[in-house]
Short mmCIF file of C-alpha atoms in Angstrom, two decimals:
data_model
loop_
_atom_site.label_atom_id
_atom_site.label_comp_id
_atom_site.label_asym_id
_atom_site.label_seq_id
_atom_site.Cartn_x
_atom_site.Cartn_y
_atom_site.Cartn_z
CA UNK A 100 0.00 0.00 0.00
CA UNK A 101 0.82 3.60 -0.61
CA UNK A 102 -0.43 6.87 -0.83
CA UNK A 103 -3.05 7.41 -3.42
CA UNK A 104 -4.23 10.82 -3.02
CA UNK A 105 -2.15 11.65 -6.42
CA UNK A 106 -4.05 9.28 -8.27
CA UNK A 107 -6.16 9.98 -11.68
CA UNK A 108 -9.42 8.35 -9.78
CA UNK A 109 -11.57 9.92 -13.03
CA UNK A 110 -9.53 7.46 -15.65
CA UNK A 111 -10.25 4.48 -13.58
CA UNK A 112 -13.78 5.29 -12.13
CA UNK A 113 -16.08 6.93 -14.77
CA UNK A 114 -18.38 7.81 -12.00
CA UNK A 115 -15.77 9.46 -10.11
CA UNK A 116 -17.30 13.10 -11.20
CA UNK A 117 -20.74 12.45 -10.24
CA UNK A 118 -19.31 11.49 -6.46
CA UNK A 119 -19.74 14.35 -4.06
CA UNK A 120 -16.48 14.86 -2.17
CA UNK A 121 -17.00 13.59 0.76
CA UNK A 122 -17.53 10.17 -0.92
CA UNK A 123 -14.37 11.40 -3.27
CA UNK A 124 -12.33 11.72 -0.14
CA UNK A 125 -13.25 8.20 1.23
CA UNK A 126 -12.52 6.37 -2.27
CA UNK A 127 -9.07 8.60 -2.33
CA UNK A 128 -8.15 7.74 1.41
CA UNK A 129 -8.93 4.09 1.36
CA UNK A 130 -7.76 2.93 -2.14
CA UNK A 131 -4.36 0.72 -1.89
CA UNK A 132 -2.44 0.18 -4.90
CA UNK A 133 -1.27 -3.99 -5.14
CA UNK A 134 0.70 -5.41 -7.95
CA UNK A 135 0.45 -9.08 -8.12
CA UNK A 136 2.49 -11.46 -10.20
CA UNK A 137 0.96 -13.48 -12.78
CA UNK A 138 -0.55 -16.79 -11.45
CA UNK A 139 -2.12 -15.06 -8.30
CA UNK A 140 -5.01 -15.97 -6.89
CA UNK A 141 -7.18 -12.63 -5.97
CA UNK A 142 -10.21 -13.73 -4.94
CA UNK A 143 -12.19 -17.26 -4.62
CA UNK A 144 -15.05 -18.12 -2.54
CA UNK A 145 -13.25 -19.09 0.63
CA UNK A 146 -11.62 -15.74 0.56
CA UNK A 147 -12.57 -12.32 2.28
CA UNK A 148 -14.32 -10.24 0.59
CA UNK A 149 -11.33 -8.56 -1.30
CA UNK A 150 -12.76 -5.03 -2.37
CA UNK A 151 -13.58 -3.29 -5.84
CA UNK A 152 -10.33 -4.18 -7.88
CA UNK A 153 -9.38 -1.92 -11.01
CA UNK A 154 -6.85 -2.83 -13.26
CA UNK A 155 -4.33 -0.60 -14.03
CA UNK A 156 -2.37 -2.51 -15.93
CA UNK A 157 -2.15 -6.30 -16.57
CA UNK A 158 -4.86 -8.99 -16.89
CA UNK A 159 -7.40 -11.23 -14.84
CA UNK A 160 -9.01 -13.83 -15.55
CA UNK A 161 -12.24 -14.88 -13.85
CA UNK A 162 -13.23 -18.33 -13.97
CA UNK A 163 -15.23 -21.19 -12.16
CA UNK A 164 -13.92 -23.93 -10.94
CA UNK A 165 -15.61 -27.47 -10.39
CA UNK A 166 -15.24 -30.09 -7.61
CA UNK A 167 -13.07 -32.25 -9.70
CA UNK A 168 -10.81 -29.02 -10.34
CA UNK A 169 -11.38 -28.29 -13.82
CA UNK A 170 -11.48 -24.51 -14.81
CA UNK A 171 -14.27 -23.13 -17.22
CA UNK A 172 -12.86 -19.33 -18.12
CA UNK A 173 -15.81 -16.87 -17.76
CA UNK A 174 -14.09 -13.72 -19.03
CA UNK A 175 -11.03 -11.65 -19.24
CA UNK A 176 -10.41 -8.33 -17.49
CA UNK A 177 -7.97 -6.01 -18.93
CA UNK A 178 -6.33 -2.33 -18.61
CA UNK A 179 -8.98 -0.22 -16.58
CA UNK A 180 -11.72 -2.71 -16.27
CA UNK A 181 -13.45 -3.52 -13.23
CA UNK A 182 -13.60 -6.52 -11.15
CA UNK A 183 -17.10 -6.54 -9.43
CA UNK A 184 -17.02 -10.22 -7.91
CA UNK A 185 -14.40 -9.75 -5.75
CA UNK A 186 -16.49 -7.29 -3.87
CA UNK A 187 -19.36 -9.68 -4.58
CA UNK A 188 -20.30 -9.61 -0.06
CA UNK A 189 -21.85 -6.00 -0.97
CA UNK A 190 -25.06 -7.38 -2.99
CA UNK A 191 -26.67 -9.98 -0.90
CA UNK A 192 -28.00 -11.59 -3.61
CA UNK A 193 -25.09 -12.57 -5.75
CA UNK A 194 -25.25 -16.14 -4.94
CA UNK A 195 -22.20 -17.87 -7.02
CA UNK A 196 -18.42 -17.88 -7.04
CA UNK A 197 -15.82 -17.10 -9.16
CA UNK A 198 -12.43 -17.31 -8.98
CA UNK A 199 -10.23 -14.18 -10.02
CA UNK A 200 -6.76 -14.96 -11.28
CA UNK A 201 -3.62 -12.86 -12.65
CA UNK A 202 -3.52 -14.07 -15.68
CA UNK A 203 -0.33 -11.56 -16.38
CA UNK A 204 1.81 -9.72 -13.65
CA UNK A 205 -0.67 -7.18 -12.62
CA UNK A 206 -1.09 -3.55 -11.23
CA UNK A 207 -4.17 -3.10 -9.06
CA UNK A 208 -5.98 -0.21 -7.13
CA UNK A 209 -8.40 -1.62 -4.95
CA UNK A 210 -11.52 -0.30 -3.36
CA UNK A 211 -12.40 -1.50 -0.17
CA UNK A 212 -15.66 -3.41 -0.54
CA UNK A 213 -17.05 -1.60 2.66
CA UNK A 214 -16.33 1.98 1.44
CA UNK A 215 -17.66 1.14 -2.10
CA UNK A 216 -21.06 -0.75 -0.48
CA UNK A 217 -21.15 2.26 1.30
CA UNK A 218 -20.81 4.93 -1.19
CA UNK A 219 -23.25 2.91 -3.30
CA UNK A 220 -26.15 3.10 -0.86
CA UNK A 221 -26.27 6.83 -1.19
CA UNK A 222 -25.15 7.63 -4.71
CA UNK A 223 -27.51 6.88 -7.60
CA UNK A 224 -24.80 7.46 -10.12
CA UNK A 225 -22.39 5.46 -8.25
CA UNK A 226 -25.06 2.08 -8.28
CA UNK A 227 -26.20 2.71 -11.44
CA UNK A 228 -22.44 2.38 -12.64
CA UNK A 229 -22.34 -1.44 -10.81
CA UNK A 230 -25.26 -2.02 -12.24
CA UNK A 231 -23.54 -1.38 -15.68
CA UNK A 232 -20.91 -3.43 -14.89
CA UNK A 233 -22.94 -7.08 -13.34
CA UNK A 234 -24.87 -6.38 -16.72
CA UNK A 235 -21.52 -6.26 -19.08
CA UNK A 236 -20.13 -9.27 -17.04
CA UNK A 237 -23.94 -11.34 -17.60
CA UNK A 238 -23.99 -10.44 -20.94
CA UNK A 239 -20.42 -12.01 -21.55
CA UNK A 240 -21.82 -15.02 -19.27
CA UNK A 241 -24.50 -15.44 -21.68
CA UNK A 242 -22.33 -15.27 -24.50
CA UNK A 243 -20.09 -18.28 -22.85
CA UNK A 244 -23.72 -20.12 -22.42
CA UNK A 245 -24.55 -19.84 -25.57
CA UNK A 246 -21.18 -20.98 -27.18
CA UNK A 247 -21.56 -23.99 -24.78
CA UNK A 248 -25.32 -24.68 -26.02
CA UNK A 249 -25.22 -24.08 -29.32
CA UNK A 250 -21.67 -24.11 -30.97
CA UNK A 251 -20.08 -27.04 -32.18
CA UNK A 252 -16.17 -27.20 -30.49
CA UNK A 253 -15.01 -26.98 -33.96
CA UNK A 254 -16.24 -23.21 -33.85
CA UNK A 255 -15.08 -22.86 -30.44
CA UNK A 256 -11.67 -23.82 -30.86
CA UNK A 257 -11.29 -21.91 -33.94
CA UNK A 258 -12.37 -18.73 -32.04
CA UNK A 259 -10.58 -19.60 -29.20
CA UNK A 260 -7.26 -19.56 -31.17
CA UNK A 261 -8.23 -16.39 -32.80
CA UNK A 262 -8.70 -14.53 -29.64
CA UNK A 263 -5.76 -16.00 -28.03
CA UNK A 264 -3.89 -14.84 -31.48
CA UNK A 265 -5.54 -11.71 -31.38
CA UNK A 266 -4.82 -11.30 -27.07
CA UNK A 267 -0.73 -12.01 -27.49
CA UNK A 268 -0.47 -10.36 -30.98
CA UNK A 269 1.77 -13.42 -32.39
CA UNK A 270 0.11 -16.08 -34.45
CA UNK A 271 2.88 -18.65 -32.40
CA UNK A 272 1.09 -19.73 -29.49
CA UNK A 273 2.89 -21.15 -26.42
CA UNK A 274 -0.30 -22.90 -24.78
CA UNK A 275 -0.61 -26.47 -24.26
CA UNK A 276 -3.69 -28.69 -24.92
CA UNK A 277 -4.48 -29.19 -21.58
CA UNK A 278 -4.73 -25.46 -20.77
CA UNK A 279 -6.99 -24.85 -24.09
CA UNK A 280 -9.36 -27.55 -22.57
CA UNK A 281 -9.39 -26.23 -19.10
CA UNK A 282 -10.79 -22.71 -20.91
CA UNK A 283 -13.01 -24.43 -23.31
CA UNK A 284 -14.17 -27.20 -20.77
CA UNK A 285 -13.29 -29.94 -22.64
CA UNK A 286 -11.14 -33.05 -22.23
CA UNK A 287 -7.75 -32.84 -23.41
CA UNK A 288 -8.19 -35.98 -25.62
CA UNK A 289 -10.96 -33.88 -27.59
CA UNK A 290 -8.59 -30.72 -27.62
CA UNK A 291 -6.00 -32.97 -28.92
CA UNK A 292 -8.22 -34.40 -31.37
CA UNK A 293 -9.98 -30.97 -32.79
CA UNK A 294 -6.08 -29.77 -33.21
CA UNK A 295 -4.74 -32.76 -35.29
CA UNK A 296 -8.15 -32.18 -37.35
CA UNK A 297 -7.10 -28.65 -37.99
CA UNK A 298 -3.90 -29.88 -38.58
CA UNK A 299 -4.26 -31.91 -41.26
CA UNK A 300 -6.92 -29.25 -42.85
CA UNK A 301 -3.66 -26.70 -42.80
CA UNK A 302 -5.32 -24.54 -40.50
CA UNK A 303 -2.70 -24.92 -37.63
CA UNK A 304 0.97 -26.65 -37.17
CA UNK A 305 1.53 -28.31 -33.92
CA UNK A 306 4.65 -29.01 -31.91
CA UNK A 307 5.45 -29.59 -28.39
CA UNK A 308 3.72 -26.87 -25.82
CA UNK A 309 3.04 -24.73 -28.95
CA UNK A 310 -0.03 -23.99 -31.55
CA UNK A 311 0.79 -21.76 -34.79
CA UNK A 312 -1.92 -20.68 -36.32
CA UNK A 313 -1.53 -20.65 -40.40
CA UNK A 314 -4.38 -20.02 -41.91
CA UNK A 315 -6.59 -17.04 -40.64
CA UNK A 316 -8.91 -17.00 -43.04
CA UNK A 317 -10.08 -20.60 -42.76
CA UNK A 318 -9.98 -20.79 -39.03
CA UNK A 319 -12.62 -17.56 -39.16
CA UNK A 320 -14.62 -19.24 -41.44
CA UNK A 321 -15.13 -22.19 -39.01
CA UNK A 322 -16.35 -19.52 -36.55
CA UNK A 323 -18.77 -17.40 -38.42
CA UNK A 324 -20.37 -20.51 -40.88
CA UNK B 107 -55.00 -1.05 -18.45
CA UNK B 108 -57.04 0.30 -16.01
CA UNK B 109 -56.73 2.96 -13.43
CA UNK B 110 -54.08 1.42 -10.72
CA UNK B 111 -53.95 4.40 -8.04
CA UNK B 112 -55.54 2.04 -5.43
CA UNK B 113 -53.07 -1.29 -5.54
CA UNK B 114 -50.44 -1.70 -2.90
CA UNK B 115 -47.31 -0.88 -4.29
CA UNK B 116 -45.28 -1.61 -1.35
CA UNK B 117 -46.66 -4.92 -1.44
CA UNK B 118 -45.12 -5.49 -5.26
CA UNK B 119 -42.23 -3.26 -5.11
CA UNK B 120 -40.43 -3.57 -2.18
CA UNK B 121 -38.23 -0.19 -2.44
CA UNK B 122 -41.78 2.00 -2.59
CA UNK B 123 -40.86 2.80 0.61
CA UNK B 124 -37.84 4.14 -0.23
CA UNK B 125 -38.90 6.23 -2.81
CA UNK B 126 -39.79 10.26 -2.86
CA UNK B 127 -43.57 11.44 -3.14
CA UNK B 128 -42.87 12.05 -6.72
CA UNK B 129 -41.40 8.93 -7.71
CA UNK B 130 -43.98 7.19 -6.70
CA UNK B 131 -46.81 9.21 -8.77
CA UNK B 132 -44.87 8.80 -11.33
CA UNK B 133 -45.15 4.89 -11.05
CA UNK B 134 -48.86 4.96 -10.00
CA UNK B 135 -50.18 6.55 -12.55
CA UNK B 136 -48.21 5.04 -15.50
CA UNK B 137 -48.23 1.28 -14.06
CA UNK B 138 -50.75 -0.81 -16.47
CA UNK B 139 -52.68 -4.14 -15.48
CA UNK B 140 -51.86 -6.77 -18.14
CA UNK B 141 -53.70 -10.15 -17.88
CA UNK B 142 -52.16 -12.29 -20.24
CA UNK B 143 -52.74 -16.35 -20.99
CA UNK B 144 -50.35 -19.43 -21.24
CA UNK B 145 -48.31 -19.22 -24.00
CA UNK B 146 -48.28 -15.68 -24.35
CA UNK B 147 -44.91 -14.46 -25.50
CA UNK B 148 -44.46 -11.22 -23.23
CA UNK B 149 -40.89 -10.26 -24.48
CA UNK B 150 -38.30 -11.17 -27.07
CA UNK B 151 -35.87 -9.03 -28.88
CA UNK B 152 -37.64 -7.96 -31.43
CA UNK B 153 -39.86 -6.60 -29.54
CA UNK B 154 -40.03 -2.76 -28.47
CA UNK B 155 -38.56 -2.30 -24.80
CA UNK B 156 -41.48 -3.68 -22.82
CA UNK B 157 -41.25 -2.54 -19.68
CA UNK B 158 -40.95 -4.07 -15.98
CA UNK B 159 -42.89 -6.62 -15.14
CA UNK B 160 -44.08 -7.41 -11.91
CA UNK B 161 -45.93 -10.97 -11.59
CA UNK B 162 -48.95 -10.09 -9.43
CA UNK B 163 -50.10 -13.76 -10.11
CA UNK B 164 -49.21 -16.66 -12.63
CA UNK B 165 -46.09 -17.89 -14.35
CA UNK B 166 -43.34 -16.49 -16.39
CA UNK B 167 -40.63 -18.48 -18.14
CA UNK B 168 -37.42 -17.18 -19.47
CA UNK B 169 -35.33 -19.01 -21.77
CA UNK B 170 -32.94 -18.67 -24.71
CA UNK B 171 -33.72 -19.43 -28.19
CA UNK B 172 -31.47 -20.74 -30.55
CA UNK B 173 -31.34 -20.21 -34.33
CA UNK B 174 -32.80 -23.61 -35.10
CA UNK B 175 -35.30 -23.31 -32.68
CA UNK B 176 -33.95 -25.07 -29.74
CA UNK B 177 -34.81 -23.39 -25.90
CA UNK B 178 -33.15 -23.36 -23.09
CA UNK B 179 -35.30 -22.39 -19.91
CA UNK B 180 -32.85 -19.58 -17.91
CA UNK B 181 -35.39 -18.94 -14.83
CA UNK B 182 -38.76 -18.94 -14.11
CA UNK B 183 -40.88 -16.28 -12.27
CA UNK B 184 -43.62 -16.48 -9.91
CA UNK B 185 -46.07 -14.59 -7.15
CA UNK B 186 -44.65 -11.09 -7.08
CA UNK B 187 -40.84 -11.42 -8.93
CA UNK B 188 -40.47 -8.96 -10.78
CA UNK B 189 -38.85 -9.43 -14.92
CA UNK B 190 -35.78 -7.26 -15.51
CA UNK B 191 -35.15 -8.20 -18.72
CA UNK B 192 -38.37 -6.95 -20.22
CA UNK B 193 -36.63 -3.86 -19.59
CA UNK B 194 -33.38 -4.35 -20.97
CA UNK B 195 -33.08 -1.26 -22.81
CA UNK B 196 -32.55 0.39 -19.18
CA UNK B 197 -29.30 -0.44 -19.12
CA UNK B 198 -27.24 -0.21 -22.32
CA UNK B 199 -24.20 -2.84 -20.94
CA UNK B 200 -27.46 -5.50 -21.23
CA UNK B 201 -26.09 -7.28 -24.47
CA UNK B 202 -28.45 -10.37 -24.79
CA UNK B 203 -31.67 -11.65 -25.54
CA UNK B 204 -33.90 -13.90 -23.89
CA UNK B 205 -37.50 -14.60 -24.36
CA UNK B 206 -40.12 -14.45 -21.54
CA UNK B 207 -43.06 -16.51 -22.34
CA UNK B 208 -46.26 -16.86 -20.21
CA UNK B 209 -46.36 -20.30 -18.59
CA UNK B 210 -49.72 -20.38 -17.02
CA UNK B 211 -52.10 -16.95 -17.39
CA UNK B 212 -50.98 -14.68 -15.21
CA UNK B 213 -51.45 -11.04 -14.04
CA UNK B 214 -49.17 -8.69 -14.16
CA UNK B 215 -48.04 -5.00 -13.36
CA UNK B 216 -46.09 -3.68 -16.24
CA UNK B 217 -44.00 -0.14 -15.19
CA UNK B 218 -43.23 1.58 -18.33
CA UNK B 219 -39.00 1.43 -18.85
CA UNK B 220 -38.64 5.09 -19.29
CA UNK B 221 -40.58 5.80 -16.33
CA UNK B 222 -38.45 3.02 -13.90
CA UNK B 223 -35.37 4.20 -15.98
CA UNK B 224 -35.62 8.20 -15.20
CA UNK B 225 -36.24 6.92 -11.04
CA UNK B 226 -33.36 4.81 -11.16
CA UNK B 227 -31.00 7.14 -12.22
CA UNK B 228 -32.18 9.50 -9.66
CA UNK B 229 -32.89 7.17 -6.75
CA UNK B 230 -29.89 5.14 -5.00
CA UNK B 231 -32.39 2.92 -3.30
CA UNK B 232 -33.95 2.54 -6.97
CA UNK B 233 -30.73 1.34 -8.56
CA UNK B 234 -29.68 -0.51 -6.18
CA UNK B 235 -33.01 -2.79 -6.10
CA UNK B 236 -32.56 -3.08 -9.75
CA UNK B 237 -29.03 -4.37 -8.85
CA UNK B 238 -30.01 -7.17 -6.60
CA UNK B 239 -32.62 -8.39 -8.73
CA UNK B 240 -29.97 -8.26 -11.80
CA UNK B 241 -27.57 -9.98 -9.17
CA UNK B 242 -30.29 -13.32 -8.35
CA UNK B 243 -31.13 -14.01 -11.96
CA UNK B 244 -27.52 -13.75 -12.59
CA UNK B 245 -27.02 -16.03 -10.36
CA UNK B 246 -29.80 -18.25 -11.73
CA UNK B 247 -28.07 -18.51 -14.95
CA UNK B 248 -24.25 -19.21 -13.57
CA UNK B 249 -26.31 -22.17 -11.39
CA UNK B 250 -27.64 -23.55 -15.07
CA UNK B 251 -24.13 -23.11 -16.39
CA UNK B 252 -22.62 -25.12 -13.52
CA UNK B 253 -25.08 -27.93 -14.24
CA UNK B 254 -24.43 -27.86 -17.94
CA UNK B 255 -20.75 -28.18 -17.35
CA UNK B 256 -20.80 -30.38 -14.78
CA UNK B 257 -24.09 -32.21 -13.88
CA UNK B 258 -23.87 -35.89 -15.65
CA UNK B 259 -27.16 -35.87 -17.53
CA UNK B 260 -29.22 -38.07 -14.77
CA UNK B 261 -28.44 -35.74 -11.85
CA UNK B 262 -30.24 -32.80 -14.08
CA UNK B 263 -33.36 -34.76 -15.21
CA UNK B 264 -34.11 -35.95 -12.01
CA UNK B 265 -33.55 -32.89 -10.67
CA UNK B 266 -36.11 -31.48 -13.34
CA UNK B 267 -38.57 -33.76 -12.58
CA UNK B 268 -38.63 -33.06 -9.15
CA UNK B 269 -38.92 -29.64 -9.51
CA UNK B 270 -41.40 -30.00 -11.85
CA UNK B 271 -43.63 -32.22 -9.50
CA UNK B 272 -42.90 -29.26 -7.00
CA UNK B 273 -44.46 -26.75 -9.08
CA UNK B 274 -47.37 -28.60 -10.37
CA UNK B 275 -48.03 -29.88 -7.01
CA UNK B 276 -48.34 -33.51 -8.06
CA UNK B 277 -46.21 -36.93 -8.70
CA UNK B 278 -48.24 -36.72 -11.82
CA UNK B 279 -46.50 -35.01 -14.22
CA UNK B 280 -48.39 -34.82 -17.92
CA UNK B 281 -45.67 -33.61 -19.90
CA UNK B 282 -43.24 -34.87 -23.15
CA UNK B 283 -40.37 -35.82 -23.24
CA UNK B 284 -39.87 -33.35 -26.12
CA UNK B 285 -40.51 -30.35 -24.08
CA UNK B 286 -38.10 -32.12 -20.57
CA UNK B 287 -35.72 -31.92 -23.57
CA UNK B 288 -35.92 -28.48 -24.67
CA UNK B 289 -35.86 -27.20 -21.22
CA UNK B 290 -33.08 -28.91 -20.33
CA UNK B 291 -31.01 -28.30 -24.01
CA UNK B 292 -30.88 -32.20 -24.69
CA UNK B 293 -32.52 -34.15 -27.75
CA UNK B 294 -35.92 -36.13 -26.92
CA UNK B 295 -34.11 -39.30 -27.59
CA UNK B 296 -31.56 -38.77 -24.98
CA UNK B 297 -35.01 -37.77 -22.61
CA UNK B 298 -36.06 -40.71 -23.69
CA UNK B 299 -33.79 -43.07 -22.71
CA UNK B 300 -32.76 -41.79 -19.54
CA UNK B 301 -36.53 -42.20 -18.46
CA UNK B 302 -36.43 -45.85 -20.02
CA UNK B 303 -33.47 -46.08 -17.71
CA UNK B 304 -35.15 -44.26 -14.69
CA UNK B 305 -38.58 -46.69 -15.17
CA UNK B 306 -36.18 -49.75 -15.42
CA UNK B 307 -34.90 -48.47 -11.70
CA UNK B 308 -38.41 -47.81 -10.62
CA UNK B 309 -37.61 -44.27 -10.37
CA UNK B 310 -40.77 -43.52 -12.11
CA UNK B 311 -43.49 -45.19 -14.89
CA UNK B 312 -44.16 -43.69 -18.31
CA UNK B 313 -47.07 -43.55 -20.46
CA UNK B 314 -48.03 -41.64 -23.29
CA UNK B 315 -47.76 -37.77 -22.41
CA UNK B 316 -47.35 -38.12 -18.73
CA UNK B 317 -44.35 -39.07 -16.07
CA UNK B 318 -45.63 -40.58 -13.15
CA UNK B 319 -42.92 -40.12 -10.10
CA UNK B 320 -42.58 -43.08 -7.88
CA UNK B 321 -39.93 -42.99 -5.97
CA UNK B 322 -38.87 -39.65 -4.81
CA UNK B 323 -36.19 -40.68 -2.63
CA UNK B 324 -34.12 -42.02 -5.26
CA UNK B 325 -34.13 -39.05 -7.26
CA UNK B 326 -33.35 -36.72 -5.02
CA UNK B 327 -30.11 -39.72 -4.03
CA UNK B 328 -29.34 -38.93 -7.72
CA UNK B 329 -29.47 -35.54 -7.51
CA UNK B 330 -27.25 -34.94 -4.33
CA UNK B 331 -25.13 -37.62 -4.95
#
């Protein structure tokens, strides 16, 4: 933790000039700053209630986790997003867990959950702005649904390894099978599988750890057909 | 719609209370009385923003529709919930669609959105209600997800069933296992043979249209297992 006060709170909380400034003053006095290496762990459901966490810089990953361990990703937060979920003790009826990882090293400001819950009780602007965000995180929630329901793995692979292309800007991925199934919530075996497939359509070429993407065009049309 | 000065708002809207003189004119004398029947297709997104609804008695179903047709059931909504996504246009992060059909006739209170909209954004207490009922179907939907990912197949049909009986108030359920499958997102055949497999257990007996539950115990074993 460290002093704050210097902080650009309007760049990382949109609602920051509708806040009177008393409730400025409690946001500026209570925010920490935390930078977290990647792999951390920043919230789960046996955890405290961690506070309102912004990223400054960096990127989480949020993602549920079954008994057995395996990891479904639910979305991706990245420079100045939000993280609502690991304040999730202020709305009562937010009755699920996720877990919130660094998915890169990571520089944080966090909001006490208290001070937020509080701030939010009296400032229309200031609930109105969560409600924007539970609705932005749903709607990508929905999307994952839907892509679960509907879309063949074929398509979700292919946009998968888009994204991922798109996220690292290289078209040489260093991911393993495993890791793509643990995001997709498949079985290795089937990742395995899907990949060869592509493979041998000249979409991809595999070696050990790594997945390089070769043909854009056809991988895209997979998605969008 | 009829003149609705004289119904007890607190009773339907929990945060009346909480609201300013003028707020609540404002809902009182734009709030319609819709009676609608079973099967009655209240919201879907083509439709024009249709306000919230507020189930004074009845049934409402959400679900998701696919583009061949296929539906998912998200939630359902009984004596006094109140539909959100009726009024999606209130919040412009709201990125999906679902459908919310009538499931039995029901009566309803419909607030205009604009009207709910302009309170919201001036009333904490407003937004903040509208947060917590975003924040149960939300987690509504991650509780579906969680059994699509990880409930084996038998765990959510007998699950369905007994919820089902629940509802209807009955071990005799008179339904198809056509519609079990659409509200569960499986084919009939799969229905189909899962109930073969639950009669053959003497879970439950079949006949043409109609489920009859037998042996409650072992379904909810199957369920909590």
């Amino acid at each position: 933790m460290c002093d704050t006060m210097d902080l650009p709170f309007e760049t990382y909380l949109p609602v920051w000039n509708k806040l009177t400034a008393a409730q400025r003053q409690q946001i500026s006095g209570s925010t920490a700053r935390r930078t977290v290496k990647k792999g951390t762990i920043l919230h789960n459901g046996s955890m405290d209630c961690t506070g309102l966490l912004i990223v400054k810089s960096g990127q989480l990953r949020a993602y549920i986790l079954s008994e057995a361990g395996r990891e479904i990703t639910l979305y991706r937060l990245f420079d100045l997003d939000i993280c609502l979920f690991s304040a999730s003790c202020i709305m009562r009826s937010i009755q699920f867990e996720v877990t919130i990882e660094a998915e890169k090293d990571t520089d944080l400001l966090v909001i006490p959950a208290k001070i937020y819950k509080g701030i939010m009780e009296e400032s229309a602007p200031a609930a109105n702005f969560t409600n924007e965000i539970m609705a932005s995180r749903f709607s990508e929630v929905m999307w994952l649904l839907e892509q679960i329901l509907w879309k063949s793995f074929d398509k979700r692979l292919a946009g998968f390894l888009l994204e991922e292309s798109a996220l690292e800007g290289t078209d040489f991925l260093r991911i393993t099978h495993e890791i793509i199934g643990s995001h997709l919530g498949n079985p290795r075996e089937v990742v395995t599988r899907m990949l060869r497939y592509f493979q041998s359509e000249g979409m991809v070429r595999l070696s050990r750890g790594t997945v390089e993407i070769l043909d854009r065009g056809k991988l895209h049309g997979l998605c969008t057909e």
